[in-house]
XYZ file of C-alpha atoms in Angstrom:
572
model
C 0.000 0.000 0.000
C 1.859 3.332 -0.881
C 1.633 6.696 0.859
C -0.534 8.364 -1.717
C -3.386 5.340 -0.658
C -3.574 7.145 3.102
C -7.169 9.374 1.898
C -9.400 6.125 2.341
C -7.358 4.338 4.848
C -7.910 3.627 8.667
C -6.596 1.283 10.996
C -8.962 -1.356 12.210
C -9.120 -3.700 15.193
C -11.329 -6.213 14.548
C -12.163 -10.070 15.664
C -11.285 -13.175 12.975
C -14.452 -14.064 11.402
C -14.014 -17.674 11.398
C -11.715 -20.229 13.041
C -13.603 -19.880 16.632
C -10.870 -18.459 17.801
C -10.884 -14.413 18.448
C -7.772 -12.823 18.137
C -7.267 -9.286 17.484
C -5.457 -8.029 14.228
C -4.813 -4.929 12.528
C -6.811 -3.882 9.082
C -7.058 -1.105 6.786
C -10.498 -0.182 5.198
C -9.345 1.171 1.520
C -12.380 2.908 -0.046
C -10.693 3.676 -3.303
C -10.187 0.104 -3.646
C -13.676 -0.917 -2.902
C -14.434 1.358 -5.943
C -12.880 -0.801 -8.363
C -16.038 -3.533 -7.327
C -18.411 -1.241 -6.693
C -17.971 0.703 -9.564
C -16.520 4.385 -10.222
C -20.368 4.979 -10.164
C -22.454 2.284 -9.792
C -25.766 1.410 -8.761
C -25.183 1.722 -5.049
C -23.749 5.773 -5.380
C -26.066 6.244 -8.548
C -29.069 5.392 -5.814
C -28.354 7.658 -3.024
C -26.861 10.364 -5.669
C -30.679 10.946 -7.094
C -31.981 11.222 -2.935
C -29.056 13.527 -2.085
C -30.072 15.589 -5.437
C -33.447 16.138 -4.313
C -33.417 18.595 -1.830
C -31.110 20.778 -3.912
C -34.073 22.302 -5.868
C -33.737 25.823 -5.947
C -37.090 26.137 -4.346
C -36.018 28.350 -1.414
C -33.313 29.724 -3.278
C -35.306 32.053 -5.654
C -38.424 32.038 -4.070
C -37.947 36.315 -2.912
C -37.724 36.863 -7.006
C -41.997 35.907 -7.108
C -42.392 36.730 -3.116
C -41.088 40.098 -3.674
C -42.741 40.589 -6.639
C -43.128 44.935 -7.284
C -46.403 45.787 -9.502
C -47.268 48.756 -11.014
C -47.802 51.603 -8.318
C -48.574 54.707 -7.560
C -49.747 56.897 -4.596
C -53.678 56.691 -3.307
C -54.960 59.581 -3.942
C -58.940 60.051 -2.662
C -61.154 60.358 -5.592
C -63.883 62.352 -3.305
C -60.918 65.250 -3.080
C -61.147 66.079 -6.866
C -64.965 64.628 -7.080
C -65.914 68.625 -7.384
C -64.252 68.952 -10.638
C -66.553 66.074 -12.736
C -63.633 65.039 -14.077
C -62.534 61.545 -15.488
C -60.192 59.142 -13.872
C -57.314 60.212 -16.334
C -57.735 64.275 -15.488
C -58.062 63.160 -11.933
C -54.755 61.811 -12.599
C -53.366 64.563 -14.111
C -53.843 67.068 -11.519
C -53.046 64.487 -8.548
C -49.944 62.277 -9.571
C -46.964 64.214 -11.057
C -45.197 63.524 -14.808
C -41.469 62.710 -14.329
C -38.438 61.908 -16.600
C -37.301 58.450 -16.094
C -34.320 56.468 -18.662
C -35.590 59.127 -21.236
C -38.956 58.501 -21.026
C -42.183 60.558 -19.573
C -43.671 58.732 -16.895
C -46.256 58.872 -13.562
C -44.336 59.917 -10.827
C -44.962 56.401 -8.717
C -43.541 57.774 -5.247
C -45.058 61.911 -5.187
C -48.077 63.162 -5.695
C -49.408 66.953 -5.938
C -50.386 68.961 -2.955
C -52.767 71.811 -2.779
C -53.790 73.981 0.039
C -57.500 74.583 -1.656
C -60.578 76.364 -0.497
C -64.123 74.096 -1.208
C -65.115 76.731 -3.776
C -62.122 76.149 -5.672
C -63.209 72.623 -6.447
C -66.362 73.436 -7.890
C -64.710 74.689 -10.747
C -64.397 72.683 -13.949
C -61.572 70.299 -14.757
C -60.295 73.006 -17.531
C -60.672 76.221 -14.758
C -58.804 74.174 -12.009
C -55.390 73.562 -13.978
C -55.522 77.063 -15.508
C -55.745 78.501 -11.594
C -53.056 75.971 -10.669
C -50.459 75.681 -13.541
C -47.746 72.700 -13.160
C -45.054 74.929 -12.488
C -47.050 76.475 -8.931
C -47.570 72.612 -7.845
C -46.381 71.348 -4.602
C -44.902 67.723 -4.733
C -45.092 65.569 -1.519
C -44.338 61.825 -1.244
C -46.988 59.694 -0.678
C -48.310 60.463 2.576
C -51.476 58.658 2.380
C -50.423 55.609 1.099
C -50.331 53.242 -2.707
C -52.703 52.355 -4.916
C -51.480 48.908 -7.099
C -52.562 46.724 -10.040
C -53.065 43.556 -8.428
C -54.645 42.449 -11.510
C -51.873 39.905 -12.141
C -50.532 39.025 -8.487
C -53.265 38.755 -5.187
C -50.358 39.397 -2.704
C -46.790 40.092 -2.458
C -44.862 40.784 0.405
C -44.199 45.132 -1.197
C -48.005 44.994 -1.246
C -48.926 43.867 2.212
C -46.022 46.392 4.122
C -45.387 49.227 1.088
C -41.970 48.249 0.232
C -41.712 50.799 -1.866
C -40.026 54.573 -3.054
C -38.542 55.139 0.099
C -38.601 51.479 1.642
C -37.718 49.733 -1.283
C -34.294 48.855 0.055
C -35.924 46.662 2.094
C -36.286 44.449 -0.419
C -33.003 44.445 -1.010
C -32.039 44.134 2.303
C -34.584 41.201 2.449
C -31.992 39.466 -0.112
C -29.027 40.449 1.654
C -29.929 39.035 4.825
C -30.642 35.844 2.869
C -26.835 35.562 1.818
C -25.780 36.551 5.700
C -28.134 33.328 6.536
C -25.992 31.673 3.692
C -22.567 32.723 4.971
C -23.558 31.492 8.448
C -24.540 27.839 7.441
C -21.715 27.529 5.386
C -19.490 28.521 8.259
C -21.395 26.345 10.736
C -22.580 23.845 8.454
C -18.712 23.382 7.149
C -17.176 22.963 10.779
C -20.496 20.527 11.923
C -20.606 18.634 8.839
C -16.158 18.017 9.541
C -16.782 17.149 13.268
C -19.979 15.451 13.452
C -20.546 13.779 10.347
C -22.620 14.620 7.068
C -25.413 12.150 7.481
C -26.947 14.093 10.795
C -26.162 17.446 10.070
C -28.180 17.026 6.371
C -30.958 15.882 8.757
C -30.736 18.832 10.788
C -30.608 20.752 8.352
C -33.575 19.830 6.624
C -35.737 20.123 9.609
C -34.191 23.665 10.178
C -35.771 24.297 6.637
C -39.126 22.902 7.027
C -40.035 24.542 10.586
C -38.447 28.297 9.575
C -40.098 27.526 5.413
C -43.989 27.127 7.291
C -43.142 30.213 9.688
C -41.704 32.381 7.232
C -45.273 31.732 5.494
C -47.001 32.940 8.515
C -44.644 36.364 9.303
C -46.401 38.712 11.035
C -44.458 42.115 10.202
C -41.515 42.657 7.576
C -39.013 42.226 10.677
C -40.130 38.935 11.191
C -39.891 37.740 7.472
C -36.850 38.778 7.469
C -35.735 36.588 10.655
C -37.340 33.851 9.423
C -35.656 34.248 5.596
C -32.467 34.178 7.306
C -32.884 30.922 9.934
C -34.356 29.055 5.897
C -30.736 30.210 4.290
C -28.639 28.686 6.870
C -30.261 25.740 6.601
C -30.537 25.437 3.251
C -26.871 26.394 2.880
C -26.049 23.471 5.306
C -28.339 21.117 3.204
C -26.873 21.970 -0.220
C -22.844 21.962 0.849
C -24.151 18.563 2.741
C -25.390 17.083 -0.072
C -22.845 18.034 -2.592
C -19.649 16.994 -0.723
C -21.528 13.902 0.179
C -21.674 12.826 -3.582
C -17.954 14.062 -4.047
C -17.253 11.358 -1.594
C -19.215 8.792 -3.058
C -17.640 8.138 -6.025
C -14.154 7.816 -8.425
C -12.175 10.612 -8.945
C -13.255 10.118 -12.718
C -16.656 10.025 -11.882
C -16.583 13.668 -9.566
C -16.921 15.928 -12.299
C -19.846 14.263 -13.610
C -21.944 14.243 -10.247
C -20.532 17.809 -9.484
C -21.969 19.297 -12.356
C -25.453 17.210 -12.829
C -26.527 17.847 -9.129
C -26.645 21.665 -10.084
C -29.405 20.336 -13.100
C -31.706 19.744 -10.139
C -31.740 23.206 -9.049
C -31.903 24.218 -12.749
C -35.120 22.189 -12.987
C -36.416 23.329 -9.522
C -35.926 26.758 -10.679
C -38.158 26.003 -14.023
C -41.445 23.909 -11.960
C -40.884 27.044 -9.117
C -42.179 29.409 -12.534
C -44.735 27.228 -13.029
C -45.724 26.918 -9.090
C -46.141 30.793 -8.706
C -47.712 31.499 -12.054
C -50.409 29.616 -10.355
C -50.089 30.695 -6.920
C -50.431 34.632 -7.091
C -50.018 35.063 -2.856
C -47.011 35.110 -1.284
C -47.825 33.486 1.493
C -49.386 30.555 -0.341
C -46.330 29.860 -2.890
C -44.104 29.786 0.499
C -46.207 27.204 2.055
C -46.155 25.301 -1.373
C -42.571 25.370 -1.682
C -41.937 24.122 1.766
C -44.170 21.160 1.553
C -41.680 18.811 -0.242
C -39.064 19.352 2.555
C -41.220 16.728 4.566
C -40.511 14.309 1.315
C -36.899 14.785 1.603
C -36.977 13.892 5.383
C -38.712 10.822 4.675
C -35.732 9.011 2.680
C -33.576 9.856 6.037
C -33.332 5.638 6.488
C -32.091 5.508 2.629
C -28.601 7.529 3.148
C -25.950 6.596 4.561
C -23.081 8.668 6.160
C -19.809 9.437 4.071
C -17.446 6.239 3.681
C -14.655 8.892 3.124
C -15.539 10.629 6.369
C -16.043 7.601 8.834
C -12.417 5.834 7.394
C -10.966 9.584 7.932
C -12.360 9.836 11.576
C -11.089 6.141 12.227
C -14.512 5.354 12.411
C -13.862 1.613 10.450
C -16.658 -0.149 11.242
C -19.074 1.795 9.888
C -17.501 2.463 7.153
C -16.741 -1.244 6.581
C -20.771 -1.660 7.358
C -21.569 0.661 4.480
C -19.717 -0.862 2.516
C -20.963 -4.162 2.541
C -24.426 -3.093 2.280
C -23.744 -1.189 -1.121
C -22.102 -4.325 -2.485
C -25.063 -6.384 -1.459
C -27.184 -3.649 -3.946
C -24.370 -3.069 -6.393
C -24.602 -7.428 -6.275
C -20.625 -7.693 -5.935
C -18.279 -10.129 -3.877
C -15.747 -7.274 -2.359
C -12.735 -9.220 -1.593
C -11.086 -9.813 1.704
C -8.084 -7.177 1.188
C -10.362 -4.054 1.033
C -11.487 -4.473 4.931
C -8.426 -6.398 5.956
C -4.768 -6.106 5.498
C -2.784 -7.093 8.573
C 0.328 -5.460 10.444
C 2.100 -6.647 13.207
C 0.697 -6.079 16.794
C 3.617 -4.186 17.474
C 2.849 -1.339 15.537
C 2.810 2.351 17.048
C -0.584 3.647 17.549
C 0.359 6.962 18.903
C 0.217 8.832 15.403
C -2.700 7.133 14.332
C -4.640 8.173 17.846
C -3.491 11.797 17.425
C -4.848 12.089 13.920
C -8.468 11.073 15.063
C -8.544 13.084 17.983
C -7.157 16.484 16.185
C -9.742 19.270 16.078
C -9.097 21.188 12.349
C -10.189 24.228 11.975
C -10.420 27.229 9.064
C -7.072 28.504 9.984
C -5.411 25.165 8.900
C -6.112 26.351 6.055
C -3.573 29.247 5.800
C -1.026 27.706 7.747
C 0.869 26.349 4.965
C 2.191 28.874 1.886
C 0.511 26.857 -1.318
C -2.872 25.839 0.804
C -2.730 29.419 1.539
C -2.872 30.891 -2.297
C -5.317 28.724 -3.708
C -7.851 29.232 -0.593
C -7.838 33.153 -1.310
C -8.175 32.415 -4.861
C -11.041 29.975 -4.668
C -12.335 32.047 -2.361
C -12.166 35.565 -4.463
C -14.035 33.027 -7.247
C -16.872 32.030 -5.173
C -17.214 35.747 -4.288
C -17.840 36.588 -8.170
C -19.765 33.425 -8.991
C -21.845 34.610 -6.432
C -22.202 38.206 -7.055
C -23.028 37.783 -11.184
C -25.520 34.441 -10.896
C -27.421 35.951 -7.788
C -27.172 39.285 -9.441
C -28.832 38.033 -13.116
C -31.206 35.738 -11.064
C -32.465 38.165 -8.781
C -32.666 40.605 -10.855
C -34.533 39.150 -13.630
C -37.812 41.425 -13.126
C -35.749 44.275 -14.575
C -35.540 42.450 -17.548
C -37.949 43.038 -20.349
C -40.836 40.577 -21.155
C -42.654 37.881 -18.742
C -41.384 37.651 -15.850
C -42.621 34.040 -15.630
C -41.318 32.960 -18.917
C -37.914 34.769 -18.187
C -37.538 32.786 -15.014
C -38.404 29.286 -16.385
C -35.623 30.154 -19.449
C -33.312 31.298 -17.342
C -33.583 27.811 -15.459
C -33.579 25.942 -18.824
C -30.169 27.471 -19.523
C -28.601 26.237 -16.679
C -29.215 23.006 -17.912
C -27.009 22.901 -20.912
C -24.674 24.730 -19.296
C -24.131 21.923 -16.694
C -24.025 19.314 -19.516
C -21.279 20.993 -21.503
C -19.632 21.626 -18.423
C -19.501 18.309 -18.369
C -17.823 17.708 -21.477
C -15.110 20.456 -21.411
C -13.633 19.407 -17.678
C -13.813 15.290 -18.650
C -11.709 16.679 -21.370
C -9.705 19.514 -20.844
C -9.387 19.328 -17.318
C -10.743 22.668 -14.717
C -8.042 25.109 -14.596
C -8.783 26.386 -18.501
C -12.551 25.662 -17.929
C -13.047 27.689 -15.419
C -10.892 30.717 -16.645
C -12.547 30.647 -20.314
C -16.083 29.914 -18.901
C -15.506 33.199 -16.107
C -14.183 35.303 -19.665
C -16.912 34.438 -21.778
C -19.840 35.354 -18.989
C -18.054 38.466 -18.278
C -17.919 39.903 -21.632
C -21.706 39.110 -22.561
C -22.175 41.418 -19.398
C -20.057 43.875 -20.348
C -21.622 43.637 -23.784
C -24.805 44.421 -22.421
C -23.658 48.108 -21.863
C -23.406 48.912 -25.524
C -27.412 47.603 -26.109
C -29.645 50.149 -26.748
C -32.387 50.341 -24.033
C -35.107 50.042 -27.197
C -33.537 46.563 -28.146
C -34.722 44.989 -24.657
C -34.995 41.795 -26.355
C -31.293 41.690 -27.190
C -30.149 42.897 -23.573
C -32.008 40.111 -22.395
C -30.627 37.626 -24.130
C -27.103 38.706 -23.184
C -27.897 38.339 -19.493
C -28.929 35.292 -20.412
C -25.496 34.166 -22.133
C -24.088 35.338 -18.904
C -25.898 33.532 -16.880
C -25.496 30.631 -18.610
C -21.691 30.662 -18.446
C -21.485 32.044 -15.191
C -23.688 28.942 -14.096
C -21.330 26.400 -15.574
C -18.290 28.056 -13.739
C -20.376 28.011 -10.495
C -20.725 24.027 -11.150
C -16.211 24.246 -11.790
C -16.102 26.539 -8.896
C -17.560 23.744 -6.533
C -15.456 20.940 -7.686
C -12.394 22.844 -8.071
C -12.757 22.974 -4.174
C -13.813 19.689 -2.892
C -10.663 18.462 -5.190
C -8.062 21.227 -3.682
C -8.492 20.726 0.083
C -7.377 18.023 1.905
C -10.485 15.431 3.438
C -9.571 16.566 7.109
C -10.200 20.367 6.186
C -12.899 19.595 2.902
C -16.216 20.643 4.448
C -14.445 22.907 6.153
C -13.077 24.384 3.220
C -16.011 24.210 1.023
C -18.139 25.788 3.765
C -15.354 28.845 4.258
C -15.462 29.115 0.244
C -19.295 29.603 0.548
C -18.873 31.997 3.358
C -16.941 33.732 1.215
C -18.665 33.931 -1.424
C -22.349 34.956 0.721
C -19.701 38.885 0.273
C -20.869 38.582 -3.196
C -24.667 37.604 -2.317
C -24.694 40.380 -0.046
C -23.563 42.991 -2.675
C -25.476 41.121 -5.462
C -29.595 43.115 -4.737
C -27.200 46.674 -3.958
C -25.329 46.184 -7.004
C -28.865 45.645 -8.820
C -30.285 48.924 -7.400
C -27.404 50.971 -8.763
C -29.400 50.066 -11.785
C -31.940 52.345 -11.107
C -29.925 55.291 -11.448
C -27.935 54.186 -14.489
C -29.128 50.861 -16.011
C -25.597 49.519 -17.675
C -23.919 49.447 -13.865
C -24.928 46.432 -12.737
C -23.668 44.572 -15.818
C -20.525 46.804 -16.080
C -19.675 45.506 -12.592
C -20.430 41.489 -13.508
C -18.510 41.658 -16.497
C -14.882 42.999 -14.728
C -15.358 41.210 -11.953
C -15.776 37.820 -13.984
C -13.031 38.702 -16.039
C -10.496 39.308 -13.637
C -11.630 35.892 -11.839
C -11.188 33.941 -14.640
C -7.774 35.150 -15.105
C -6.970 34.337 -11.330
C -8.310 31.024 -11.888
C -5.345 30.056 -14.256
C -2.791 30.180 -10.958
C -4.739 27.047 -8.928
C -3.168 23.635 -9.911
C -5.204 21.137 -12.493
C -7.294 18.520 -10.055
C -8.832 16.437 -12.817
C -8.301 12.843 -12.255
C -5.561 13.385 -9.454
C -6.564 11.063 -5.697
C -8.179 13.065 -3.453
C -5.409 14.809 -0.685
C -6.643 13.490 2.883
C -4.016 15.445 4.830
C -3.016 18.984 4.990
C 0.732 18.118 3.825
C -0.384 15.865 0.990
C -2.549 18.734 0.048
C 0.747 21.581 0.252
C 2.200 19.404 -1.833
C -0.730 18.577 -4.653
C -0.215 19.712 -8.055
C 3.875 20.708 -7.455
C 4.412 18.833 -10.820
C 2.363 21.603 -12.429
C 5.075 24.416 -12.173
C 2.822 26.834 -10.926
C 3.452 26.237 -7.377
C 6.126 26.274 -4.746
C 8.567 23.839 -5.028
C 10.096 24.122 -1.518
C-alpha cells in the first residue's frame, strides 16, 4: 500500500471471522479500492446520488424573485378630493400624480403626488378652470403620505403589497436578499465545521428540519421584521443542506466520476428553478407559494433511512466499522463479492498507535487552512471566485424582473439554460481538465455582461438575451467553482473548506440586490460591474493547480504538496 493510498485508509481492530478463535489483528479499510467492485459509479452511489439531489431544488433559493414581486404603483390619492371637478379618472390623474423623466422617457411619478392647500369653492370649478388657476409649475410635490394604490390584476399578494416596500422602503427588499446571503454565509461557516466534526449524514438531517419549521413560519410572518428573521434561519439551513449534499456525492464516487456528479446535481436546481415558474404562475399570494414550496421538505426527510453517512468521512475519523458496514451493504445492492483485502490487510501487533490516535482526535479548523504557503494561495483564490460566482448568478437571477418581457417565462428560461450549461460543463472538464474551464467559462460570462452596456435600451430583447449568455456561463463556472474545491483541500479540512469558500462567497450575495439597485440610477452598472469582476476571476483562476483525475489529498501536507508537478506552485 503506498503513501498516496492514506485518503481512504484507517486502521482497524477487529475479531477473525471464522476459526472460533478471536484474536485481534490490525486492518485497513481502503475505499478507493472498494471502488474498483463497486464501480466508479455504480448502482449503489447512482441510488443515493438521485436522494441527495433532491433537496437541492432551488425552491427556497429564488423564491424572494416571485415573493417580492413589485407591480405597477402609484400613490392613493382620494377620488372624493377632486370629485368637485366632474372630471374623469385620467384628469383626476393629471392634476393628482406628477409627470417625471425616467431612462428618457415621460412617466407617472410612482412615489409623489401633488399637494394643494385649496378652499371648497375652488373645487367646484371645472376640470379646464382648475389647472388654468393651478399651472404645473405652482404645484407642490409631496411623497406619498397617504399611502399606494397597485394593479393587483396579475398578483393577489406580495410581500411590497402587504407592508409598502416601496419609493422610500424599497431597500428593504433588497435588504430582504441580503440578509438571505448573511443566513448563507452562516450555514456555510457552521454547516462546514459541523458537517467536519460530526458527520454529514446528521447534520443534512438537521438541516432539513431547520428548513421545514423556519419555510412554514416564514409563510405565517407577522411584520416585515419577522420575514426577514425567518428568511435568514431558511438560508442557513438550506446552505447546510446543499454543501451537505454536494460533498456527500464528491465522496461517493471515483475521482473520474466527480466531475460528472458535481456538475449534474446543479441540473436539479436548474429544474427546480423552471417547476418554481410554473408553481407561482399559479399561486399569485405570497404566502401561499411559500407554504407550497416548503411542503416537499417533509418528502426529503422521509428518505432519512435511505442515506448513509460518508465512507470517506467515517475511514478519515477512524470510524472503520461503519464504514466497513456501508460498505458491505452497497455491495449487497451493487450485487458484488468485495474481496477480503479491502477491509483487511494485517500489520504486526507491534505497531505504534500513537500517530494514528493523534490524527483522530485532532480538532481542524479554518485557519489550517492558511497555515501552509501553497494551501494558503489557492484558498484566497477559490475564495475571491466564489465571491464573483456569487455576485453575477445571484445578481442576473435576482434581478430578472428588470428584464424586459414575462417575468414568468424569463424565469423558467433562465432555469432551462442552466441546464445545458451543466451538460457541456460536463464535457469540457472530462476533457480539458478545470483550470482552462473555469478561466474561459468566467471570460466568456463576463464579456456578454459587459456587452450588455453597448445595447440600446429600445432593443430589450437583445439585452435580455445577453444576461442570459451570462448567466449561462457564469452557471457552468459556479458548477467548476464547486469541484475545483472539494478536489483542492485536503479530506480533514474539505467541508471545512467548502463551507469557508461559501462563506466567502455569501460577500458577493450580499452585494449582489445593492449592485442591482445601482441600476436604477444608471441601467448599464450592474452589468458593467459582472462583467470585470468575472473577467479578472477567470484570469486568477489560471494560478490554482489542475485537479482532474488526481486522488483526493486526505491530509493537509499531501494537500501543500498537490499539483507541485504543475510548475505553478512552490517547489520548496
Amino acid at each position: 500500500m503506498t503513501e498516496t493510498e492514506s485518503v481512504d485508509e484507517a486502521l482497524v481492530f477487529d475479531n477473525a471471522p471464522s476459526g472460533g478463535e478471536k484474536y485481534d489483528v490490525q486492518v485497513i479499510v481502503n475505499y478507493d479500492l472498494a471502488l474498483k467492485y463497486l464501480g466508479g459509479f455504480g448502482p449503489w452511489q447512482r441510488r443515493i446520488f438521485f436522494l441527495l439531489c433532491l433537496p437541492v431544488n432551488g425552491f427556497q433559493l429564488f423564491a424572494i424573485v416571485f415573493l417580492a414581486i413589485e407591480p405597477d404603483f402609484q400613490c392613493r390619492v382620494s377620488e372624493v378630493s377632486f370629485s368637485g371637478l366632474n372630471a374623469t379618472l385620467a384628469e383626476v390623474l393629471n392634476v393628482s400624480i406628477p409627470w417625471e423623466l425616467k431612462d428618457g422617457e415621460w412617466t407617472r411619478s410612482q412615489c409623489k403626488r401633488y399637494s394643494y392647500n385649496l378652499p371648497n369653492a375652488t373645487l367646484n370649478a371645472t376640470y379646464r378652470q382648475f389647472v388654468e388657476a393651478h399651472p404645473v409649475a405652482n404645484r407642490t410635490q409631496i411623497p406619498c403620505d397617504q399611502g399606494y394604490e397597485y394593479d393587483m390584476s396579475k398578483y393577489k399578494s406580495t410581500v411590497v403589497t402587504d407592508w409598502d416596500l416601496v419609493c422610500d422602503n424599497s431597500w428593504k427588499v433588497s435588504m430582504v436578499k441580503s440578509v438571505w446571503f448573511a443566513g448563507f454565509m452562516f450555514g456555510a461557516v457552521f454547516g462546514g465545521h459541523a458537517a467536519d466534526r460530526w458527520g454529514r449524514k446528521p447534520v443534512l438531517l438537521a438541516s432539513l428540519v431547520g428548513s421545514y419549521v423556519s419555510g412554514i413560519a416564514c409563510a405565517f410572518s407577522p411584520n416585515y421584521a419577522a420575514f426577514v428573521a425567518f428568511r435568514f434561519f431558511i438560508a442557513t439551513c438550506i446552505m447546510i443542506t446543499y454543501l451537505a449534499s454536494f460533498v456527500m456525492t464528491q465522496e461517493l464516487v471515483s475521482a473520474d466520476k466527480r466531475s460528472f456528479v458535481g456538475m449534474v446535481i446543479w441540473i436539479f436546481t436548474s429544474l427546480g428553478s423552471m417547476l418554481l415558474a410554473g408553481i407561482a404562475y399559479f399561486i399569485r399570494t405570497w404566502k401561499w407559494l411559500q407554504v407550497a414550496i416548503t411542503m416537499p421538505i417533509l418528502f426529503f426527510i422521509s428518505f432519512w433511512w435511505l442515506v448513509p453517512e460518508s465512507p470517506r468521512w467515517l475511514i478519515s475519523r477512524n470510524r472503520h466499522k461503519e464504514a466497513a458496514a456501508i460498505l458491505r451493504k452497497g455491495a449487497e445492492i451493487a450485487k458484488v463479492t468485495l474481496p477480503d483485502e479491502v477491509f483487511h490487510d494485517a500489520i504486526p501487533l507491534t505497531h505504534d498507535h500513537t500517530e494514528e490516535k493523534a490524527q483522530k482526535k485532532k480538532v481542524y479548523t479554518f485557519i489550517d487552512l492558511f497555515r501552509t504557503p501553497n494551501l494558503r494561495k489557492w484558498t484566497l483564490n477559490i475564495f475571491y471566485n466564489w465571491i464573483v460566482n456569487t455576485l453575477v448568478y445571484y445578481g442576473i437571477s435576482l434581478n430578472l424582473s428588470a428584464l424586459s418581457g414575462n417575468i414568468y417565462l424569463n424565469f423558467a428560461i433562465s432555469g432551462l439554460v442552466e441546464i445545458p450549461a451543466n451538460l457541456i460543463a460536463i464535457l469540457l472538464l472530462n476533457k480539458f481538465g478545470r483550470r482552462w474551464p473555469l478561466c474561459l467559462m468566467l471570460l466568456a460570462g463576463g464579456v456578454a455582461c459587459i456587452t450588455a452596456f453597448f445595447i440600446p435600451k429600445h432593443l430589450g430583447w437583445m439585452t435580455t438575451t445577453l444576461a442570459m449568455m451570462g448567466k449561462f456561463w457564469i452557471t457552468a463556472s459556479f458548477g467548476v467553482i464547486y469541484i475545483f474545491s472539494a478536489e483542492i483541500f485536503p479530506t480533514v479540512v474539505r467541508q471545512i473548506g467548502i463551507g469557508m469558500s461559501s462563506m466567502s462567497a455569501r460577500v458577493g450575495g450580499i452585494a449582489a440586490p445593492f449592485v442591482s439597485l445601482l441600476g436604477r440610477h444608471w441601467a448599464p452598472m450592474p452589468y458593467v460591474i459582472f462583467g470585470g469582476a468575472s473577467i479578472a476571476a477567470g484570469l486568477l483562476a489560471l494560478l490554482l493547480p489542475e485537479t482532474a483525475g488526481r486522488k483526493l489529498p486526505a491530509t493537509i501536507e499531501e494537500g501543500e504538496n498537490f499539483g507541485k508537478e504543475d510548475g505553478i506552485v512552490d517547489k520548496e
